[in-house]
């Protein structure tokens, strides 16, 4: 991947000229074109170079797509410079976003699919992996699967520039902020030393490099008899069963942990060779890489890794503050790195933690509870190796997630076929449900009343259908849609003020006696977030129209003390609300 003989300056200047003309025509995309296309390309041509700028094209959408294809073709060459790859990534992102913005929703997926297929053909022979840009983004090449922390797929492109500085306004995509916020990619001399420690136990030896750890807590939270947060020794491998230690090591996202048996490291067991290539954008944390995606420096040399590090799975800094760049060192916790806020009304899938949470559940269930149970073990002795993944995909989709099961395995008809003729008994059904609840506790699925009500209700419903459909005389309908489960009676976790939650303090803006009163400036501030959530089953206290429509009832309730639900309003709050009504309910 030498950069000595990349695309010519004339070719790069042509791309720059097209991007300049497009920026003059397309106001919505101008800033991104300048920050993520023209800026990196300008590094490849002398300052005195004259860039040929056309008069522009009346069809800016067609011009954007033509420019994207040209840049992508140049970037696919083995000698392409990283600056060209960064520009091509931005153009692909802009072009596909433009499709979404300008195409009717019913047609957008098909158009995007055609465009991606065209880009894939251009880049099918290109090197794939992750390249580091010095003081810049991660360049991901090869249309690798990218997911959110919930397991939801992110629309991938052949070239993607992922934010590395932590400052992008469109995370995880790079928007060029690294060029203006002083981001530097050097390692901190004060980082945790690169040192691999060996902990010998009675059945298994654990290897650990604290200098690579991202401090996700997967090991200490799930197996605290072996892995000890803030204590020495960090690992006591005789404190747990071998299978539990192996599972904890294999789930380490940073690659800092490994294990050995009989004096030999079992790296081939730690690194899961069959795992597909994937980049997970973890919540408020690093990129978690699995599947052995190559990681190279800007010039193409493999990135130097700490002692004993895995190349199959590793975690890359996303906050820009790691002491061990490019690898995550856990600094995102200390700098309070945050992604955009979660939805105010999450689905059961989102509240549970998404596909990763359901996968933890099914892996624990089928690896620990089923094999030792005499009722269930004969049923699952011949299950497919990926059965836990299939059930996790099913649960994810049922509880409001993406089409992980129907998209990969065939939907309701496929699940039905797994039960027909199995002659399941009520005793087996009851045991399956009982052990599933135990596994849910073990892997720390949410324990609030609302989630457990939704989870248990579906398990009870689904297992009873499974028994019914499995009998010899059953004739289940074959083409039913996927079931979808939501909050029981629309009771969401935010809709109830927990007795254990800290009381939210109101911060109202009280109008002066001679000051005009409005909903936006004064009345809206009377209602806390917990007030809004507790009443959303009826109306929205943060909606002007809703409060206007129900103003008299609200006034009656705040006067008699039945609202809000955790106390009585002070007199001045009630008077402000009454004054607003008397003033004609101004917005």
XYZ file of C-alpha atoms in Angstrom:
587
model
C 0.000 0.000 0.000
C 2.808 2.395 -0.827
C 1.735 5.991 -1.384
C 4.669 6.884 -3.654
C 2.789 6.550 -6.933
C -0.847 7.169 -6.181
C -3.395 8.813 -8.468
C -1.952 11.812 -10.272
C -2.294 15.423 -9.207
C -4.397 16.093 -12.305
C -6.865 13.410 -11.286
C -7.017 14.723 -7.736
C -7.406 18.300 -8.980
C -10.324 17.191 -11.136
C -12.062 15.722 -8.088
C -11.365 18.926 -6.140
C -12.778 21.043 -8.951
C -15.965 19.007 -9.028
C -16.330 19.202 -5.252
C -15.763 22.976 -5.306
C -18.427 23.488 -7.977
C -20.830 21.259 -6.075
C -20.231 23.143 -2.814
C -21.222 26.388 -4.556
C -24.514 24.879 -5.696
C -25.478 22.615 -2.804
C -25.785 24.685 0.362
C -26.786 21.752 2.570
C -23.635 19.793 1.742
C -21.158 22.630 1.329
C -19.636 22.505 4.820
C -19.072 18.744 4.676
C -17.565 18.951 1.190
C -15.085 21.543 2.402
C -14.175 19.829 5.681
C -14.074 16.175 4.559
C -13.377 16.261 0.818
C -11.533 19.440 -0.191
C -9.462 19.673 3.013
C -7.779 16.229 2.794
C -7.336 16.450 -0.988
C -5.648 19.843 -0.641
C -2.804 18.063 1.167
C -1.974 16.175 -2.026
C -1.477 19.097 -4.401
C 0.899 22.064 -4.172
C -0.691 25.253 -2.895
C -0.039 27.018 -6.197
C -1.897 24.373 -8.231
C -4.808 25.717 -10.257
C -7.882 23.615 -9.644
C -10.236 23.463 -12.649
C -13.666 24.469 -11.377
C -16.605 23.962 -13.725
C -19.657 26.199 -13.862
C -21.614 23.440 -12.186
C -24.411 21.170 -13.226
C -28.093 22.005 -12.955
C -28.645 18.455 -11.741
C -26.530 18.638 -8.570
C -27.710 15.168 -7.471
C -26.312 13.590 -10.655
C -23.125 15.632 -10.288
C -22.660 14.373 -6.721
C -23.072 10.769 -7.799
C -20.670 11.137 -10.732
C -18.082 12.736 -8.438
C -18.566 9.947 -5.885
C -17.987 7.224 -8.475
C -14.854 8.943 -9.808
C -13.343 9.388 -6.335
C -14.240 5.827 -5.322
C -12.571 4.389 -8.423
C -9.358 6.301 -7.714
C -9.462 5.360 -4.022
C -9.760 1.652 -4.915
C -6.284 1.616 -6.453
C -3.584 -0.092 -4.347
C -1.526 3.094 -4.397
C -4.320 5.441 -3.345
C -3.374 7.984 -0.683
C -5.222 8.025 2.627
C -6.398 11.568 1.907
C -8.165 10.293 -1.201
C -9.716 7.455 0.795
C -10.993 9.968 3.369
C -12.517 12.112 0.621
C -14.130 9.116 -1.103
C -15.624 8.010 2.236
C -17.234 11.423 2.728
C -18.570 11.537 -0.830
C -20.139 8.080 -0.512
C -21.787 9.099 2.737
C -23.070 12.372 1.263
C -24.351 10.683 -1.896
C -26.294 7.996 -0.070
C -27.716 10.479 2.435
C -28.840 12.587 -0.527
C -30.719 9.579 -1.902
C -32.554 9.200 1.409
C -33.368 12.913 1.470
C -34.602 13.239 -2.127
C -36.206 9.885 -2.925
C -39.684 8.801 -1.801
C -39.353 6.555 1.246
C -40.930 3.602 -0.567
C -38.215 3.722 -3.255
C -35.191 4.854 -1.251
C -33.992 1.400 -0.140
C -33.960 0.108 -3.712
C -32.088 3.145 -5.040
C -29.541 2.975 -2.217
C -29.113 -0.757 -2.859
C -28.397 -0.118 -6.548
C -25.900 2.627 -5.705
C -24.105 0.438 -3.149
C -23.929 -2.432 -5.649
C -22.307 -0.086 -8.152
C -19.736 1.085 -5.603
C -19.072 -2.504 -4.527
C -18.248 -3.471 -8.115
C -15.726 -0.649 -8.330
C -14.048 -1.637 -5.045
C -14.343 -5.432 -5.116
C -10.585 -5.924 -5.581
C -9.534 -3.215 -3.109
C -7.639 -4.021 0.090
C -9.973 -4.349 3.067
C -9.348 -3.511 6.672
C -8.822 -0.484 8.927
C -6.193 2.143 8.162
C -5.126 4.791 10.646
C -4.764 8.354 9.368
C -2.085 10.241 11.264
C -3.960 12.611 13.595
C -7.099 11.680 11.682
C -9.901 9.128 11.383
C -10.051 5.375 11.023
C -10.554 4.453 7.369
C -12.583 1.280 7.058
C -12.471 -0.325 3.618
C -14.446 -3.316 2.428
C -18.092 -2.782 3.436
C -17.504 -4.557 6.765
C -20.622 -5.006 8.909
C -21.066 -2.088 11.313
C -23.580 -2.220 14.168
C -24.783 -0.087 17.031
C -24.224 -1.268 20.598
C -27.675 -2.845 20.373
C -26.719 -4.986 17.404
C -28.679 -2.881 14.918
C -26.962 -2.786 11.513
C -25.604 0.557 10.346
C -25.785 1.136 6.608
C -22.248 0.347 5.457
C -20.379 1.807 2.482
C -17.314 0.416 0.698
C -15.270 3.227 2.255
C -16.047 4.644 5.679
C -14.234 7.265 7.725
C -14.967 6.680 11.419
C -14.500 9.450 13.955
C -11.398 8.990 16.080
C -11.085 12.378 17.799
C -14.399 12.177 19.668
C -15.576 15.538 18.356
C -17.620 14.685 15.283
C -21.165 16.023 15.262
C -22.287 12.974 13.258
C -20.751 10.086 15.211
C -19.650 7.485 14.328
C -18.851 9.133 10.984
C -15.957 11.569 10.724
C -16.921 15.134 9.808
C -13.387 16.588 9.716
C -13.424 17.991 13.266
C -10.046 16.367 13.991
C -8.441 18.994 11.763
C -9.638 21.853 13.981
C -9.821 20.503 17.559
C -6.137 19.704 18.045
C -6.485 15.912 18.021
C -3.162 14.042 18.214
C -2.752 10.297 17.967
C 0.383 9.773 20.054
C 0.529 7.500 23.097
C 0.694 8.993 26.588
C 4.046 8.327 28.305
C 2.098 7.857 31.559
C -0.038 5.032 30.206
C -0.295 1.685 31.971
C 2.873 -0.274 31.120
C 2.786 -2.888 28.374
C 3.262 -5.947 30.556
C 1.723 -9.387 30.338
C 1.018 -11.154 33.629
C 0.502 -14.888 34.130
C -1.898 -16.297 36.732
C -1.676 -20.072 37.244
C -4.726 -21.895 38.575
C -5.577 -25.480 39.345
C -7.226 -26.150 35.971
C -6.481 -23.129 33.795
C -3.868 -20.389 33.459
C -5.013 -16.843 32.709
C -2.842 -14.323 30.830
C -3.579 -10.615 31.140
C -2.056 -7.358 29.903
C -3.390 -4.418 31.922
C -1.755 -2.079 29.401
C -4.303 -3.171 26.784
C -7.403 -3.363 28.987
C -10.296 -1.048 28.086
C -11.967 -1.561 31.496
C -15.331 -2.622 30.123
C -15.987 -4.693 33.248
C -17.158 -7.728 31.298
C -14.907 -10.015 33.355
C -15.179 -8.383 36.791
C -18.932 -7.878 36.580
C -19.715 -11.401 35.387
C -17.162 -13.462 37.292
C -16.017 -11.492 40.315
C -14.727 -14.571 42.126
C -11.927 -14.746 39.540
C -11.468 -11.171 38.266
C -11.126 -8.498 40.952
C -11.621 -4.826 40.159
C -9.168 -2.601 42.001
C -7.548 -5.479 43.904
C -4.390 -7.534 43.678
C -3.968 -10.080 42.394
C -6.309 -9.083 39.612
C -6.931 -12.731 38.668
C -7.410 -15.743 40.944
C -8.095 -18.518 38.403
C -8.883 -21.135 41.046
C -11.881 -19.059 42.124
C -14.180 -20.256 39.356
C -15.047 -23.108 37.054
C -12.944 -23.575 33.965
C -15.885 -23.115 31.577
C -16.841 -19.849 33.280
C -13.267 -18.536 33.029
C -13.009 -19.526 29.373
C -16.302 -17.764 28.619
C -15.141 -14.605 30.411
C -11.840 -14.577 28.535
C -13.553 -15.088 25.186
C -15.905 -12.192 25.905
C -13.074 -9.751 26.692
C -13.512 -7.074 23.978
C -10.008 -5.599 24.207
C -8.009 -8.779 23.581
C -6.096 -8.274 26.828
C -7.094 -11.664 28.248
C -6.140 -15.171 27.141
C -5.964 -18.569 28.789
C -3.869 -21.705 28.675
C -4.103 -25.338 29.700
C -1.240 -27.615 30.709
C 1.334 -24.905 30.184
C 0.256 -24.004 26.620
C -1.665 -20.898 25.631
C -4.899 -21.762 23.831
C -4.998 -18.694 21.603
C -6.888 -20.604 18.912
C -9.687 -21.107 21.454
C -9.697 -17.496 22.617
C -9.843 -16.089 19.086
C -13.108 -17.196 17.537
C -12.083 -18.067 14.001
C -15.643 -18.417 12.689
C -16.762 -15.027 13.940
C -17.651 -12.661 11.069
C -15.888 -9.350 10.621
C -17.757 -6.646 12.504
C -17.311 -3.189 13.978
C -19.575 -2.501 16.950
C -20.018 1.141 17.952
C -20.303 0.594 21.687
C -22.428 2.895 23.814
C -20.397 5.920 24.966
C -17.254 3.833 24.403
C -14.847 2.372 21.856
C -15.234 0.607 18.542
C -15.223 -3.122 19.305
C -13.662 -5.030 16.431
C -14.193 -8.756 15.881
C -13.413 -11.206 13.097
C -9.741 -10.399 12.633
C -10.119 -7.201 10.595
C -6.588 -6.109 9.590
C -5.347 -2.929 11.301
C -2.548 -0.971 9.620
C -0.740 2.329 9.888
C -1.209 5.068 7.318
C 1.654 3.710 5.243
C 0.385 0.126 5.319
C 2.540 -1.473 8.031
C 0.655 -3.520 10.661
C -0.039 -1.542 13.824
C 2.273 -2.504 16.680
C 0.289 -4.244 19.406
C 0.916 -4.789 23.115
C 2.372 -8.096 24.270
C -0.072 -10.977 23.908
C -2.734 -8.879 22.176
C -5.350 -10.601 20.039
C -5.568 -9.720 16.375
C -9.029 -11.301 16.094
C -10.728 -8.902 18.518
C -9.628 -5.524 19.823
C -11.061 -2.163 20.918
C -10.202 1.147 19.246
C -10.456 4.498 21.016
C -13.440 6.604 19.960
C -13.276 9.455 22.477
C -9.901 10.768 21.321
C -8.460 10.662 24.855
C -6.987 7.162 25.182
C -3.548 6.919 26.724
C -2.807 3.945 24.459
C -3.991 5.117 21.022
C -5.219 3.669 18.787
C -6.409 1.148 21.390
C -8.961 2.093 24.034
C -7.624 2.551 27.575
C -10.949 3.309 29.272
C -10.520 7.089 29.264
C -14.036 7.540 27.886
C -15.280 6.913 31.434
C -13.186 9.721 32.873
C -13.854 12.334 30.183
C -17.615 11.595 30.205
C -17.684 10.765 26.503
C -21.303 10.464 25.406
C -23.222 9.569 22.301
C -26.555 11.259 21.521
C -29.211 10.543 24.123
C -31.176 7.312 23.965
C -34.803 7.539 22.805
C -37.215 8.758 25.461
C -39.566 5.876 24.735
C -37.325 2.833 24.177
C -38.595 -0.466 22.880
C -38.240 -3.534 25.074
C -35.319 -4.511 22.799
C -33.524 -1.223 23.448
C -34.217 -1.254 27.185
C -32.863 -4.796 27.501
C -29.563 -3.858 25.857
C -30.278 -5.153 22.360
C -28.940 -8.231 20.633
C -25.744 -8.463 22.747
C -27.856 -8.704 25.912
C -30.113 -11.402 24.475
C -27.060 -13.274 23.193
C -25.550 -13.269 26.693
C -28.857 -14.681 27.890
C -29.103 -17.494 25.340
C -25.426 -18.443 25.612
C -25.722 -18.813 29.381
C -29.012 -20.676 29.035
C -27.875 -23.223 26.443
C -24.328 -23.701 27.725
C -24.966 -23.837 31.479
C -28.576 -24.595 32.330
C -29.793 -26.856 29.529
C -26.955 -29.457 29.540
C -27.393 -30.263 33.234
C -31.191 -30.509 33.148
C -32.641 -34.018 32.570
C -35.865 -32.684 31.057
C -34.281 -30.323 28.533
C -30.883 -31.786 27.679
C -32.307 -34.562 25.417
C -34.281 -31.956 23.445
C -31.226 -29.868 22.634
C -28.496 -32.500 22.395
C -28.491 -32.195 18.606
C -29.033 -28.444 18.297
C -27.050 -26.480 15.707
C -23.894 -24.743 16.956
C -25.440 -21.342 16.269
C -28.720 -22.111 18.067
C -28.054 -19.525 20.834
C -27.477 -16.871 18.150
C -30.717 -17.842 16.414
C -32.784 -17.593 19.582
C -31.127 -14.273 20.480
C -32.009 -12.979 16.998
C -35.598 -14.158 17.443
C -35.978 -12.472 20.837
C -34.394 -9.279 19.517
C -36.871 -9.032 16.658
C -39.863 -10.007 18.786
C -39.099 -7.265 21.312
C -38.887 -4.488 18.729
C -35.406 -4.826 17.247
C -34.355 -5.092 13.591
C -35.198 -8.096 11.406
C -32.304 -10.175 12.687
C -34.183 -13.483 12.622
C -36.523 -13.113 9.662
C -33.741 -11.493 7.633
C -31.281 -14.364 8.219
C -33.247 -17.494 9.062
C -36.681 -17.261 7.467
C -39.146 -15.709 9.896
C -42.099 -17.266 11.689
C -42.388 -20.243 9.344
C -38.807 -21.264 10.132
C -39.328 -21.027 13.883
C -42.556 -23.006 13.590
C -40.760 -25.798 11.742
C -38.363 -26.156 14.693
C -41.262 -27.245 16.946
C -43.598 -29.282 14.740
C -43.614 -32.942 15.765
C -41.430 -32.458 18.866
C -44.255 -33.419 21.286
C -43.178 -30.950 23.930
C -44.707 -31.444 27.367
C -45.993 -28.938 29.884
C -43.238 -30.007 32.262
C -40.578 -29.227 29.630
C -42.227 -25.903 28.868
C -42.308 -24.956 32.532
C -38.671 -25.929 33.035
C -37.578 -24.003 29.925
C -39.274 -20.869 31.226
C -37.984 -21.366 34.780
C -34.367 -21.728 33.653
C -34.683 -18.836 31.216
C -35.642 -16.574 34.127
C -32.624 -17.818 36.102
C -30.359 -17.106 33.150
C -31.859 -13.614 32.832
C -30.886 -12.939 36.432
C -27.407 -14.342 35.930
C -26.583 -12.167 32.918
C -28.160 -9.099 34.564
C -30.973 -8.338 32.176
C -32.930 -5.355 33.521
C -34.665 -6.192 36.776
C -37.299 -3.454 36.825
C -40.926 -4.482 37.095
C -41.889 -3.209 33.647
C -39.203 -5.085 31.719
C -39.706 -8.314 33.640
C -43.468 -8.082 33.078
C -42.913 -7.801 29.308
C -40.208 -10.475 29.223
C -42.073 -13.013 31.354
C -45.353 -12.462 29.539
C -43.746 -13.212 26.187
C -41.914 -16.296 27.482
C -45.145 -17.652 28.940
C -47.072 -16.920 25.749
C -44.381 -18.199 23.378
C -43.641 -21.426 25.242
C -47.302 -22.329 25.430
C -47.636 -21.842 21.681
C -44.556 -24.005 21.177
C -46.160 -26.846 23.147
C -49.416 -26.475 21.226
C -47.717 -26.413 17.822
C -45.534 -29.436 18.618
C -48.334 -31.972 19.077
C -49.177 -34.677 16.522
C -52.714 -33.405 15.966
C -51.754 -29.708 15.700
C -52.339 -27.849 12.435
C -50.783 -24.423 13.029
C -51.159 -21.713 10.363
C -47.898 -21.608 8.446
C -47.759 -18.012 7.251
C -48.330 -15.962 10.361
C -46.206 -12.799 10.705
C -43.424 -12.498 13.242
C -44.884 -11.789 16.685
C -44.027 -8.409 18.180
C -44.095 -7.732 21.906
C -44.160 -4.405 23.674
C -44.590 -3.023 27.152
C -47.404 -4.706 29.094
C -50.387 -2.348 29.137
C -47.996 0.344 27.841
C -46.352 0.488 31.279
C -42.805 1.681 30.555
C -39.947 2.010 33.059
C -40.015 5.814 32.730
C -43.762 5.950 33.358
C -43.373 5.057 37.019
C -41.499 7.025 39.658
C -39.374 4.444 41.432
C -39.352 4.512 45.222
C -35.574 4.003 45.032
C -34.862 6.739 42.483
C -33.479 10.097 43.635
C -36.137 12.803 43.659
C -35.817 15.067 40.634
C -35.711 18.710 41.691
C -37.939 21.135 39.801
C -36.218 24.191 38.302
C -39.106 26.448 37.333
C -38.842 29.940 35.958
C -41.337 32.033 37.930
C -42.755 35.063 36.152
C -42.511 38.445 37.865
C -45.864 40.092 38.730
C -45.628 42.527 35.796
C -44.021 40.048 33.356
C -46.071 38.505 30.502
C -46.441 34.782 31.172
C -46.053 32.104 28.469
C -46.097 28.343 28.274
C -42.589 28.104 26.762
C -40.865 30.388 29.279
C -42.770 29.648 32.469
C -45.387 26.870 32.455
C -43.226 24.278 30.691
C -40.550 24.711 33.387
C -42.989 23.640 36.117
C -43.044 20.076 34.836
C -40.094 17.769 35.524
C -39.129 14.893 33.266
C -40.581 12.394 35.753
C -43.864 14.360 35.807
C -44.042 14.123 32.044
C -43.232 10.404 31.973
C -45.760 9.526 34.644
C -48.578 11.250 32.721
C -47.689 10.364 29.116
C -50.250 7.569 29.083
C -52.871 10.358 29.107
C -51.199 13.482 27.692
C -47.797 15.121 27.267
C -46.962 17.844 29.782
C -44.179 19.080 27.505
C -46.652 19.636 24.670
C -48.287 23.077 24.512
C -51.337 21.699 22.697
C -51.842 18.896 25.223
C -51.497 21.162 28.259
C -53.912 23.688 26.710
C -56.467 20.959 26.077
C -56.251 19.606 29.640
C -55.395 22.816 31.521
C -58.498 22.876 33.735
C -58.051 19.267 34.847
C -54.336 19.812 35.515
C -55.129 22.913 37.589
C -57.690 20.998 39.630
C -55.226 18.219 40.344
C -52.273 20.424 41.303
C -54.606 22.370 43.599
C -55.872 19.263 45.403
C -52.373 17.725 45.571
C -53.037 14.604 43.466
C -50.490 15.729 40.883
C -47.539 15.412 40.672
C -47.474 11.873 41.968
C -44.663 12.288 44.514
C -45.730 15.406 46.363
C -47.629 18.699 46.398
C -46.767 21.788 44.390
C -45.765 24.918 46.293
C -48.410 27.657 46.259
C -46.430 29.864 43.866
C -46.293 27.062 41.250
C -50.076 26.627 41.387
C -50.610 30.380 41.148
C -48.341 30.621 38.098
C -50.272 27.894 36.303
C -53.624 29.509 37.185
C -52.348 32.904 36.036
C -51.337 31.415 32.688
C -54.865 30.049 32.172
C -56.389 33.415 33.088
C -54.056 35.123 30.561
C -55.526 33.029 27.749
C -52.884 30.265 27.724
C -50.264 32.139 25.640
C -47.701 29.930 23.928
